[in-house]
Coordinates of C-alpha atoms in Angstrom, one line a residue:
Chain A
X1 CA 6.6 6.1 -41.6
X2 CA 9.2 6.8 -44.4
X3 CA 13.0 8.2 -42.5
X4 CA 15.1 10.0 -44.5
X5 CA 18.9 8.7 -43.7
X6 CA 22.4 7.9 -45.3
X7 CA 22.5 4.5 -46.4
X8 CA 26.5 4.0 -48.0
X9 CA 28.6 3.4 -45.1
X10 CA 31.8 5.4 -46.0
X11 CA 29.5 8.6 -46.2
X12 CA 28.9 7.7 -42.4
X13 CA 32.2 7.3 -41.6
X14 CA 33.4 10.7 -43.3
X15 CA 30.8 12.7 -42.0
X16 CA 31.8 11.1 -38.5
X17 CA 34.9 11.8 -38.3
X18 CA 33.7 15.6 -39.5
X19 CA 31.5 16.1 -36.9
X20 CA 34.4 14.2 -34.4
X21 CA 37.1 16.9 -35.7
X22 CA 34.6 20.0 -35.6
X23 CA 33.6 19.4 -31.8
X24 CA 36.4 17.5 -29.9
X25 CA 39.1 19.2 -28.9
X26 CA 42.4 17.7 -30.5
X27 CA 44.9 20.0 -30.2
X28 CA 47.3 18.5 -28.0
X29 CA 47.7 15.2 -30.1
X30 CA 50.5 14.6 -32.1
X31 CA 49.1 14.0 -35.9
X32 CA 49.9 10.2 -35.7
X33 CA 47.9 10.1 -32.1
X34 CA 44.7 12.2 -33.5
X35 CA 44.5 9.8 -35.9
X36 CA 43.7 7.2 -33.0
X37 CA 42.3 9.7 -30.9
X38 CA 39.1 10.0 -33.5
X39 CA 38.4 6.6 -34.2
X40 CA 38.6 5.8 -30.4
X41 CA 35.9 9.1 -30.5
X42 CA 33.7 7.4 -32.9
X43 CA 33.9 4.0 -31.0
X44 CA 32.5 6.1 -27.8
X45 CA 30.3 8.5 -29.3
X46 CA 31.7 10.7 -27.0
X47 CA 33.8 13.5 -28.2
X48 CA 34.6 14.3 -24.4
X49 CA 36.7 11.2 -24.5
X50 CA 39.6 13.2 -25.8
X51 CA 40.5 14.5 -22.5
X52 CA 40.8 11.1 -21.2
X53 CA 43.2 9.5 -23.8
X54 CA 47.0 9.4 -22.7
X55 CA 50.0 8.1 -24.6
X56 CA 53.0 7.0 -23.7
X57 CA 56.2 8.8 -25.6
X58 CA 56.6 6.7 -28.8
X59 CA 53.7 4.6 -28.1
X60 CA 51.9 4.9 -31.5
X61 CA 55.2 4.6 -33.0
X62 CA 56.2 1.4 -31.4
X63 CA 52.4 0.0 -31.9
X64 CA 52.5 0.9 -36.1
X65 CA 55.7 -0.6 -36.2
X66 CA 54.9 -3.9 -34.4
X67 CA 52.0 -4.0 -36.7
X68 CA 53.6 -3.6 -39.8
X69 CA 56.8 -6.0 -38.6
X70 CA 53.8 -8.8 -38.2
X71 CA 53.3 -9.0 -34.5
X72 CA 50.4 -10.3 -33.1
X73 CA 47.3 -8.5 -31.6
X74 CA 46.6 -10.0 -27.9
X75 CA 43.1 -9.4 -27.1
X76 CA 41.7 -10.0 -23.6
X77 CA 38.1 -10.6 -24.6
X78 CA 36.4 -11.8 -27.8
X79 CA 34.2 -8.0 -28.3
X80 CA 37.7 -6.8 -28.5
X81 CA 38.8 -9.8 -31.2
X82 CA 35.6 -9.4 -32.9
X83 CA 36.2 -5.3 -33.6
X84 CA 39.5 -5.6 -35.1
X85 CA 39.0 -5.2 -38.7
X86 CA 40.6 -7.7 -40.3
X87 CA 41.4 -6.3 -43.4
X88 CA 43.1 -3.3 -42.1
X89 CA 45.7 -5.0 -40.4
X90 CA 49.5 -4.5 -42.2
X91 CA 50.5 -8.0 -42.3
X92 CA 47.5 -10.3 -41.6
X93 CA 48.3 -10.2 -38.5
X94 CA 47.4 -12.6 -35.9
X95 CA 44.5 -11.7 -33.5
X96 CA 44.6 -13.7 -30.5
X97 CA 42.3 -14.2 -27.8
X98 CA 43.0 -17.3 -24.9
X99 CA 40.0 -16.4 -22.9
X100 CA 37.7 -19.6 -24.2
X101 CA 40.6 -21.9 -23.8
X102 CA 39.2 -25.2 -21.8
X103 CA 42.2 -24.7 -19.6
X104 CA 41.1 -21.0 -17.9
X105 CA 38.7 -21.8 -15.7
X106 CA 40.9 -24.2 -13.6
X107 CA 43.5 -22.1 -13.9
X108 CA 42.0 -18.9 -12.5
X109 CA 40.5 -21.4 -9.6
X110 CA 44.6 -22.3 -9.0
X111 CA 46.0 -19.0 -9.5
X112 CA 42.7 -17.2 -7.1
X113 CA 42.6 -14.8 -9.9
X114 CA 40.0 -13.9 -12.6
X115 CA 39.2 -15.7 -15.6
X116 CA 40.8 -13.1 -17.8
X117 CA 44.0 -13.0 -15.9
X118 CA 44.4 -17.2 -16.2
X119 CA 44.2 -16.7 -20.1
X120 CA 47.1 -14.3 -20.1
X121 CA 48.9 -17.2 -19.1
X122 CA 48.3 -19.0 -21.9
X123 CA 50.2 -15.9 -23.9
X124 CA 53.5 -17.2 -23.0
X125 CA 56.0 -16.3 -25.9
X126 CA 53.5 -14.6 -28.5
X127 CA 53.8 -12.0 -25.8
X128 CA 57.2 -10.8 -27.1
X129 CA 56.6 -7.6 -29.3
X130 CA 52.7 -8.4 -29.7
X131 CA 50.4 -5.3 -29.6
X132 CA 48.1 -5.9 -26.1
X133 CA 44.4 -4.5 -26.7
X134 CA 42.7 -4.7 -22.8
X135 CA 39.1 -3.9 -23.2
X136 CA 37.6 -5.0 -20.5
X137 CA 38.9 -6.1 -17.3
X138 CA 41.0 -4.1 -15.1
X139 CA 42.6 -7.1 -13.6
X140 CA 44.3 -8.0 -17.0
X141 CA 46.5 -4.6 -16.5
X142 CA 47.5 -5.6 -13.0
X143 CA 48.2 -8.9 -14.1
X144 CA 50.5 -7.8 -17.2
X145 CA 52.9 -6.2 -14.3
X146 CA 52.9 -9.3 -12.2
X147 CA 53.6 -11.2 -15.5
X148 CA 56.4 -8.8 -16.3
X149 CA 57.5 -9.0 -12.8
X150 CA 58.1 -12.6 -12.9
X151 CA 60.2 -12.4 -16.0
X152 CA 57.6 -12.2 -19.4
X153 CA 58.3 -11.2 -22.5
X154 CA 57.7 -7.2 -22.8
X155 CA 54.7 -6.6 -25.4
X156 CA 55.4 -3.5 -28.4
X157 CA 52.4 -1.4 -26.7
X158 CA 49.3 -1.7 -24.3
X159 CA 46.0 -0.6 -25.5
X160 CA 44.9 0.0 -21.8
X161 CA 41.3 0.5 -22.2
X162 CA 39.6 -1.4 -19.3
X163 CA 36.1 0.0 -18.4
X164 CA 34.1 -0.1 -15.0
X165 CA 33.8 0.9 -11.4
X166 CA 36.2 -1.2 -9.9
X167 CA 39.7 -1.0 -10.7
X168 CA 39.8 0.0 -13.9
X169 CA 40.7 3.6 -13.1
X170 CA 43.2 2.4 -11.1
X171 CA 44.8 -0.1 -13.4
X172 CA 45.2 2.4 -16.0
X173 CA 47.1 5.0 -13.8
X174 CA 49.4 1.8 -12.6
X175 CA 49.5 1.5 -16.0
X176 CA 51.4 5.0 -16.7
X177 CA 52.9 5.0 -13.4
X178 CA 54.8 1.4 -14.5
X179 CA 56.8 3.0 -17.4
X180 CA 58.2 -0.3 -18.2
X181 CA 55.3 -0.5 -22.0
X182 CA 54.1 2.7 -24.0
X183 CA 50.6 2.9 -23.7
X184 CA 47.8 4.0 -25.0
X185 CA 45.3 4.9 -22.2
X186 CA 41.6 6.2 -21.5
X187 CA 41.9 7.5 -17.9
X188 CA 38.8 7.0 -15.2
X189 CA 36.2 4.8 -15.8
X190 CA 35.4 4.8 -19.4
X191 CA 36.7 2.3 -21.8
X192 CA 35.5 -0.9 -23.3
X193 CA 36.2 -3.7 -25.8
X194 CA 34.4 -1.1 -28.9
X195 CA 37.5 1.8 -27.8
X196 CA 40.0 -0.5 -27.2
X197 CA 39.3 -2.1 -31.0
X198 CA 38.9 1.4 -32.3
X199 CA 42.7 2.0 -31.4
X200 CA 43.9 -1.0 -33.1
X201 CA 42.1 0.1 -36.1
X202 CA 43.4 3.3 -36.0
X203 CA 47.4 2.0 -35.4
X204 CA 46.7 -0.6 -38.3
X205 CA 46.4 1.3 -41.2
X206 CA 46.2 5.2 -41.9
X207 CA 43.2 4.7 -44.1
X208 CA 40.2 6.5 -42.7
Chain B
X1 CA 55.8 -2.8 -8.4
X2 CA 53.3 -4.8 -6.9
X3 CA 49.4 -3.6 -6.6
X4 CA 46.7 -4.4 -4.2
X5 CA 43.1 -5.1 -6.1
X6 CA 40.4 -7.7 -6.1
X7 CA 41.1 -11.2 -7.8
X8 CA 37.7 -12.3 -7.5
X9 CA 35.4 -11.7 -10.7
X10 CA 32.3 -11.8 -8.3
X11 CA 33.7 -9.6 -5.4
X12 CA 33.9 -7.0 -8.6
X13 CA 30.6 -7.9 -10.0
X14 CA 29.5 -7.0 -6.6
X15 CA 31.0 -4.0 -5.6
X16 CA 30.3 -2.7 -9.4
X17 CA 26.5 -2.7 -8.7
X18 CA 27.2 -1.7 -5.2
X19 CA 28.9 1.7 -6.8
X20 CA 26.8 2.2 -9.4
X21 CA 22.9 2.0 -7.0
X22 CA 24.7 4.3 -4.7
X23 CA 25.5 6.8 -7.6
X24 CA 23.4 6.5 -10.0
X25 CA 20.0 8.1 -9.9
X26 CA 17.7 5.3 -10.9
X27 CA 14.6 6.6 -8.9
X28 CA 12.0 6.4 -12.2
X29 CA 12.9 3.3 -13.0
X30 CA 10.4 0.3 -12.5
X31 CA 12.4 -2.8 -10.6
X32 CA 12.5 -4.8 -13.6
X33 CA 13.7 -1.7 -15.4
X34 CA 16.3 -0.6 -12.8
X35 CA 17.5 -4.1 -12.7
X36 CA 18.6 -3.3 -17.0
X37 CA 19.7 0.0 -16.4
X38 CA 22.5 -1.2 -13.8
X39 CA 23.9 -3.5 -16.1
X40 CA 24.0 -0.9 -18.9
X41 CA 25.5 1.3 -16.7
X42 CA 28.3 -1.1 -15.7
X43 CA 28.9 -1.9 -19.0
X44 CA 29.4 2.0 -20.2
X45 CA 31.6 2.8 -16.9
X46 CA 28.8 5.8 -16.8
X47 CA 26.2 6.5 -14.3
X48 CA 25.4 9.5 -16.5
X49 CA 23.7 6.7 -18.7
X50 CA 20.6 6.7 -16.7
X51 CA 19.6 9.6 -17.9
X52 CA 19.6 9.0 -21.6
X53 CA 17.4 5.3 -21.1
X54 CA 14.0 5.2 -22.2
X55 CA 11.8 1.9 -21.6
X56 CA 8.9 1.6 -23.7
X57 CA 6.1 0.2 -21.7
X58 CA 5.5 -3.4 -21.3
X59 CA 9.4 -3.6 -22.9
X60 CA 10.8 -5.5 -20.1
X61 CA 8.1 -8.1 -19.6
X62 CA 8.0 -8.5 -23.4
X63 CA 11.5 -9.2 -23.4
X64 CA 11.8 -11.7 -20.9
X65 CA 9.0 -13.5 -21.5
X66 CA 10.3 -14.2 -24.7
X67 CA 13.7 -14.9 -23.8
X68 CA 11.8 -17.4 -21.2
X69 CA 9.6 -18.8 -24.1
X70 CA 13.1 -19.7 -26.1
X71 CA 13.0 -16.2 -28.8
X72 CA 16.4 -16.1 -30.1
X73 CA 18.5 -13.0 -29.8
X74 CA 18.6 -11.6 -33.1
X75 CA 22.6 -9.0 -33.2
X76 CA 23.2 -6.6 -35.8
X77 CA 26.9 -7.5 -34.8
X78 CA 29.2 -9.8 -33.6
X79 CA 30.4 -8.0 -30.8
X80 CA 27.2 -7.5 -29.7
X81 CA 26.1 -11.7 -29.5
X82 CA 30.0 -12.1 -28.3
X83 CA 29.1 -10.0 -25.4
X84 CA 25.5 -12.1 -24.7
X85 CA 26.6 -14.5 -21.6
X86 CA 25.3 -18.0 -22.8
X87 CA 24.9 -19.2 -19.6
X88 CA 22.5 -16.6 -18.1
X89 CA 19.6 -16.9 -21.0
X90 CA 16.9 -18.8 -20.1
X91 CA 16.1 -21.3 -22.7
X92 CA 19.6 -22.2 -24.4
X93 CA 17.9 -19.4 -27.1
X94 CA 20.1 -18.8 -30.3
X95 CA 22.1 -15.8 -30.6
X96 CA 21.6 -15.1 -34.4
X97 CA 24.3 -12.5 -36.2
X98 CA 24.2 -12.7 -40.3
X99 CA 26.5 -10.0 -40.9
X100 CA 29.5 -12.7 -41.9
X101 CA 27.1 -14.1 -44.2
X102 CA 28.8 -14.2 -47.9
X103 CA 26.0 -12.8 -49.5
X104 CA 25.4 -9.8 -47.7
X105 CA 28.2 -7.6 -49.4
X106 CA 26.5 -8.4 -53.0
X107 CA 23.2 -7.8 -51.4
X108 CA 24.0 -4.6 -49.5
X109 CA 25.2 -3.1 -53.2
X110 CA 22.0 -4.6 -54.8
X111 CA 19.7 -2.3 -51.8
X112 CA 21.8 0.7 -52.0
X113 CA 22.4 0.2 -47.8
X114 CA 25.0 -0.6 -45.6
X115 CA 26.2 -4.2 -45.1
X116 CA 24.3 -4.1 -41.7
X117 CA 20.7 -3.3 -43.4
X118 CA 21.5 -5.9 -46.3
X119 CA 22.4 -8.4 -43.3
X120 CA 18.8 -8.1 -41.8
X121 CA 17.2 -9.0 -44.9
X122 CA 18.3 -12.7 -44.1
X123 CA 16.7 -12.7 -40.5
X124 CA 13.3 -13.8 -42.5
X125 CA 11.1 -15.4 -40.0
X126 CA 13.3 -16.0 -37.3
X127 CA 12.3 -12.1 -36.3
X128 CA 8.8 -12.7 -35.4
X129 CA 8.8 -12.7 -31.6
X130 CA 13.1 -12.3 -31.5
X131 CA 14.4 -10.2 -28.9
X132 CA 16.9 -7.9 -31.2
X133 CA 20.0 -5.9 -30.3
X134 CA 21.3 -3.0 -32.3
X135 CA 24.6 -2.3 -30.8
X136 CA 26.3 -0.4 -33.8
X137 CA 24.6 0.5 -36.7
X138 CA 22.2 3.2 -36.8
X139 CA 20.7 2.2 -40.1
X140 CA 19.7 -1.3 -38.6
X141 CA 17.1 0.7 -36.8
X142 CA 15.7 2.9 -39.9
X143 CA 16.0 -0.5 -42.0
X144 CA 14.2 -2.7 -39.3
X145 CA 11.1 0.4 -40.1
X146 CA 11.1 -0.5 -43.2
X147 CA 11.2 -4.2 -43.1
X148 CA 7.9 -3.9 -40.9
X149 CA 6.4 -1.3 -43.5
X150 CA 6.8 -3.7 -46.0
X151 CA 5.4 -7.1 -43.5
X152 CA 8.2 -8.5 -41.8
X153 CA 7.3 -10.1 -38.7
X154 CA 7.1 -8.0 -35.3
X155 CA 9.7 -9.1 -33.1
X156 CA 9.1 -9.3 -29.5
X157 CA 11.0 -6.3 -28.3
X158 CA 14.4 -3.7 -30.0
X159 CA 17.2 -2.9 -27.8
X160 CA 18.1 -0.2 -29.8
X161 CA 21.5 1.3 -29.2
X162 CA 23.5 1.9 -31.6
X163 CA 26.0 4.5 -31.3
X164 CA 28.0 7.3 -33.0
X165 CA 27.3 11.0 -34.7
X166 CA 25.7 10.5 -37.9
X167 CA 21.7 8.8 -37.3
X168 CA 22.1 7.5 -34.2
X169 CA 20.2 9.6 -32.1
X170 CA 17.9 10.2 -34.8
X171 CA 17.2 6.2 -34.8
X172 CA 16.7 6.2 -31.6
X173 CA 14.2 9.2 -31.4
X174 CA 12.6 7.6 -34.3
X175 CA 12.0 3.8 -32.7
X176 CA 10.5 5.7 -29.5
X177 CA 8.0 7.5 -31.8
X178 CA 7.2 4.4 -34.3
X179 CA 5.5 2.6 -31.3
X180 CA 5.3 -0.2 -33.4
X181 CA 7.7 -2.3 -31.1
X182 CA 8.4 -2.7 -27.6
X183 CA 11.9 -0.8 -27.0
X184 CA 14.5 -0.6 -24.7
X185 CA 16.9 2.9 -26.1
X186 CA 19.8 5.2 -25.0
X187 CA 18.8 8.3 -26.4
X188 CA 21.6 10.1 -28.3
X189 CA 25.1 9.2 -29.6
X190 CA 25.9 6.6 -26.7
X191 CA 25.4 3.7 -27.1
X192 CA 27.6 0.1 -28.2
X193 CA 27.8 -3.3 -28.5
X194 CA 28.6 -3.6 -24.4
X195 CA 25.6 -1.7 -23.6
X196 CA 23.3 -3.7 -25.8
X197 CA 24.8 -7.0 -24.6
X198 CA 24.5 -5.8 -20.7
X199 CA 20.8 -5.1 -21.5
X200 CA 20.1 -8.6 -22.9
X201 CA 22.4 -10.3 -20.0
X202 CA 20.2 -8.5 -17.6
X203 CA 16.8 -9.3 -19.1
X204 CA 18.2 -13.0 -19.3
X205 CA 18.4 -13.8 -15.6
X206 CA 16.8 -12.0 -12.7
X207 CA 20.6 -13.5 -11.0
X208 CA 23.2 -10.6 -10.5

């Protein structure tokens, strides 16, 4: 059986981002925020989504910026790594990810604390000014705070895009509640490593 | 500020199901089915989700017992084979993903496709009897059709769920109707590298 379909990928990815703009409802977004707002769309496949996102005041500012300046993207799972586009970032900027370090698993045993929250330690310094992309586990949010309480480095921005049934809901509305990092947020349930690397893809470079 | 929330990555795991078979209506789904469709759901952050899954017969027990006979996993990303847990498949089976191969940009120009299609044509043999997982790209799924009209190898079963607005539920619609191969889908734009992962994690191990 023969299927008729588009075949060049930038075709796709304009007549995506059509469809996104003709059915979600945008509105509200400041230009530089729809820009993330519809790749984070397309990541979903959910045009619904758009009632979800939240950002801080200056938050896409202060991400762009960090970008451009060279900071590094902090990822807290390899799916998120893995869907940054290389070559959109400004600067070739470093994409980091200390989750498969041999070091985590005995640390999260010492700390009584998930695997994803002993990698953050492992951040130390890079944290200063980095862009933070959280894609998957709610306890990486909670954990920034404690981090922060006990005296790290502030990042640029959070990409708080945890997904799940447990905490993550929760995390991100601690998240907004904190005040002390702008964020960029899907509220509730939804999220994921594919959203949360759709936002740094969108902050990266204005190309569409 | 400090926050309250569980440390322990298997207390979550736990709860997560917990949440989502008290939710979710999962009522026409066979056990071995039901089993996949939990962990797709806790991967989307959607109970919604069970809806739009479709299990080809015999899909589940195809899967597995390939998986159990040592098929590799066969990703039409890298976020999709990041997000397959090592440690749960059966028979230390290779998760294969081509797309960083450097001849696939030359070859995706030479078929007038995307990179994704022109990445398949280097799965040769390996597909006969794979378990494959379209996470992302629509046309994976419309090229896979055409690689079997022209005598590539049947693979053992096609968790097809690629996502977005342009093909994808049109690929999906179009795998159900081929019949050619079992399949595992979620019918219309949702879909991701998460949810494909989750549904090879689950067909991996019976272990939640």
């Amino acid at each position: 059986m023969s299927h008729d379909y588009i075949r060049d990928g930038a075709e796709i990815y304009r007549r995506s981002f059509a469809i996104i703009r003709a059915e979600a409802d945008l509105a509200r977004f400041a230009p530089e925020e729809e820009k993330v707002a519809v790749r984070v769309i397309h990541a979903a496949g959910m045009v619904e989504v758009a009632a979800d996102l939240a950002f801080g005041p200056g938050a896409v500012a202060a991400a762009k910026a960090a970008l451009e300046a060279g900071a590094p993207v902090i990822c807290d799972s390899r799916m998120v790594a893995n869907g940054v586009t290389r070559a959109r970032l400004p600067a070739s900027n470093e994409v980091i990810c200390t989750l498969d370090d041999p070091s985590v698993p005995t640390l999260a045993l010492t700390i009584g604390n998930t695997r994803t929250a002993a990698a953050m330690m492992l951040w130390g310094e890079r944290l200063k000014g980095a862009v933070v992309a959280i894609g998957n586990a709610p306890t990486a949010l909670f954990h920034l705070f404690e981090m922060l309480d006990a005296g790290a480095p502030r990042p640029a921005a959070v990409i708080g895009m945890p997904v799940g049934f447990v905490g993550a809901a929760e995390s991100k509305e601690a998240l907004i509640a904190d005040g002390r990092v702008p964020y960029i947020v899907v509220r509730g349930r939804k999220g994921g490593s594919a959203m949360a690397a759709a936002a740094i893809n969108a902050l990266a470079s204005d190309r569409e």
